Amino acid sequence: RRVRPSDAMAQYAVVRALIAHGQHTRAEAEGQRLFAARGDTAPVQVLIGRIAAAKGDVAASRRAFERALALDPDSLEAVSA
């Protein structure tokens, strides 16, 4: 089932908050749920990249940010990451 845009925005905010509070395992689990619900989108890939960066996985972070840019070359979040 697809998540409504308003639900996705709330999930996105939750994942960002979890990352900010150092709860990387929970952020990763929520990010995976968001990916499953929303599909492969630039904002989701940015979150995946941020989670990977927070966990110290530079290679995975880079892949996710590059994927975000491939999906949306104008993504300011991906460009600035």
PDB file of C-alpha atoms in Angstrom:
ATOM      1  CA  ARG A   1       0.000   0.000   0.000  1.00  0.00           C
ATOM      2  CA  ARG A   2       1.246   3.465  -0.815  1.00  0.00           C
ATOM      3  CA  VAL A   3       1.571   6.047   1.937  1.00  0.00           C
ATOM      4  CA  ARG A   4      -0.374   9.268   1.537  1.00  0.00           C
ATOM      5  CA  PRO A   5       1.898  12.291   1.022  1.00  0.00           C
ATOM      6  CA  SER A   6       1.003  13.732   4.430  1.00  0.00           C
ATOM      7  CA  ASP A   7       1.842  10.417   6.109  1.00  0.00           C
ATOM      8  CA  ALA A   8       5.121  10.222   4.205  1.00  0.00           C
ATOM      9  CA  MET A   9       6.069  13.733   5.315  1.00  0.00           C
ATOM     10  CA  ALA A  10       5.415  12.755   8.933  1.00  0.00           C
ATOM     11  CA  GLN A  11       7.507   9.584   8.551  1.00  0.00           C
ATOM     12  CA  TYR A  12      10.264  11.604   6.911  1.00  0.00           C
ATOM     13  CA  ALA A  13      10.264  14.022   9.872  1.00  0.00           C
ATOM     14  CA  VAL A  14      10.382  11.124  12.335  1.00  0.00           C
ATOM     15  CA  VAL A  15      13.410   9.610  10.597  1.00  0.00           C
ATOM     16  CA  ARG A  16      15.210  12.963  10.571  1.00  0.00           C
ATOM     17  CA  ALA A  17      14.502  13.400  14.283  1.00  0.00           C
ATOM     18  CA  LEU A  18      15.773   9.903  15.058  1.00  0.00           C
ATOM     19  CA  ILE A  19      18.993  10.636  13.160  1.00  0.00           C
ATOM     20  CA  ALA A  20      19.409  13.928  15.016  1.00  0.00           C
ATOM     21  CA  HIS A  21      18.993  12.140  18.346  1.00  0.00           C
ATOM     22  CA  GLY A  22      21.526   9.449  17.478  1.00  0.00           C
ATOM     23  CA  GLN A  23      18.955   6.675  17.255  1.00  0.00           C
ATOM     24  CA  HIS A  24      20.450   5.249  14.069  1.00  0.00           C
ATOM     25  CA  THR A  25      19.044   1.726  14.353  1.00  0.00           C
ATOM     26  CA  ARG A  26      15.489   3.015  14.743  1.00  0.00           C
ATOM     27  CA  ALA A  27      16.072   5.585  11.993  1.00  0.00           C
ATOM     28  CA  GLU A  28      17.242   2.841   9.665  1.00  0.00           C
ATOM     29  CA  ALA A  29      14.170   0.695  10.416  1.00  0.00           C
ATOM     30  CA  GLU A  30      11.815   3.626   9.849  1.00  0.00           C
ATOM     31  CA  GLY A  31      13.731   4.585   6.704  1.00  0.00           C
ATOM     32  CA  GLN A  32      13.279   1.077   5.332  1.00  0.00           C
ATOM     33  CA  ARG A  33       9.539   1.285   6.014  1.00  0.00           C
ATOM     34  CA  LEU A  34       9.408   4.627   4.243  1.00  0.00           C
ATOM     35  CA  PHE A  35      11.342   3.196   1.282  1.00  0.00           C
ATOM     36  CA  ALA A  36       8.927   0.253   1.099  1.00  0.00           C
ATOM     37  CA  ALA A  37       5.918   2.562   1.219  1.00  0.00           C
ATOM     38  CA  ARG A  38       7.140   5.432  -0.983  1.00  0.00           C
ATOM     39  CA  GLY A  39       9.496   3.675  -3.317  1.00  0.00           C
ATOM     40  CA  ASP A  40      12.768   4.904  -4.702  1.00  0.00           C
ATOM     41  CA  THR A  41      12.518   8.692  -4.456  1.00  0.00           C
ATOM     42  CA  ALA A  42      15.168  11.366  -3.993  1.00  0.00           C
ATOM     43  CA  PRO A  43      13.981  12.367  -0.488  1.00  0.00           C
ATOM     44  CA  VAL A  44      14.029   8.749   0.669  1.00  0.00           C
ATOM     45  CA  GLN A  45      17.515   8.242  -0.774  1.00  0.00           C
ATOM     46  CA  VAL A  46      18.691  11.389   1.028  1.00  0.00           C
ATOM     47  CA  LEU A  47      17.433   9.896   4.288  1.00  0.00           C
ATOM     48  CA  ILE A  48      19.189   6.622   3.532  1.00  0.00           C
ATOM     49  CA  GLY A  49      22.354   8.594   2.869  1.00  0.00           C
ATOM     50  CA  ARG A  50      22.037  10.530   6.108  1.00  0.00           C
ATOM     51  CA  ILE A  51      21.482   7.359   8.104  1.00  0.00           C
ATOM     52  CA  ALA A  52      24.514   5.723   6.495  1.00  0.00           C
ATOM     53  CA  ALA A  53      26.636   8.819   7.160  1.00  0.00           C
ATOM     54  CA  ALA A  54      25.533   8.910  10.787  1.00  0.00           C
ATOM     55  CA  LYS A  55      26.570   5.271  11.120  1.00  0.00           C
ATOM     56  CA  GLY A  56      29.948   6.036   9.549  1.00  0.00           C
ATOM     57  CA  ASP A  57      29.290   4.132   6.315  1.00  0.00           C
ATOM     58  CA  VAL A  58      30.747   6.610   3.851  1.00  0.00           C
ATOM     59  CA  ALA A  59      30.414   4.343   0.799  1.00  0.00           C
ATOM     60  CA  ALA A  60      26.716   3.619   1.392  1.00  0.00           C
ATOM     61  CA  SER A  61      26.087   7.279   2.121  1.00  0.00           C
ATOM     62  CA  ARG A  62      27.723   8.334  -1.125  1.00  0.00           C
ATOM     63  CA  ARG A  63      25.741   5.750  -3.123  1.00  0.00           C
ATOM     64  CA  ALA A  64      22.471   6.964  -1.641  1.00  0.00           C
ATOM     65  CA  PHE A  65      23.224  10.629  -2.317  1.00  0.00           C
ATOM     66  CA  GLU A  66      24.308   9.819  -5.878  1.00  0.00           C
ATOM     67  CA  ARG A  67      21.073   7.854  -6.359  1.00  0.00           C
ATOM     68  CA  ALA A  68      19.083  10.817  -5.013  1.00  0.00           C
ATOM     69  CA  LEU A  69      20.772  13.095  -7.546  1.00  0.00           C
ATOM     70  CA  ALA A  70      20.105  10.605 -10.344  1.00  0.00           C
ATOM     71  CA  LEU A  71      16.421  10.601  -9.396  1.00  0.00           C
ATOM     72  CA  ASP A  72      16.231  14.377  -8.958  1.00  0.00           C
ATOM     73  CA  PRO A  73      19.206  16.383 -10.206  1.00  0.00           C
ATOM     74  CA  ASP A  74      17.692  19.524  -8.640  1.00  0.00           C
ATOM     75  CA  SER A  75      17.447  18.030  -5.151  1.00  0.00           C
ATOM     76  CA  LEU A  76      18.993  20.666  -2.889  1.00  0.00           C
ATOM     77  CA  GLU A  77      19.243  18.163  -0.035  1.00  0.00           C
ATOM     78  CA  ALA A  78      21.231  15.718  -2.147  1.00  0.00           C
ATOM     79  CA  VAL A  79      23.472  18.421  -3.596  1.00  0.00           C
ATOM     80  CA  SER A  80      24.246  19.853  -0.177  1.00  0.00           C
ATOM     81  CA  ALA A  81      24.884  16.498   1.471  1.00  0.00           C
TER      82      ALA A  81
END
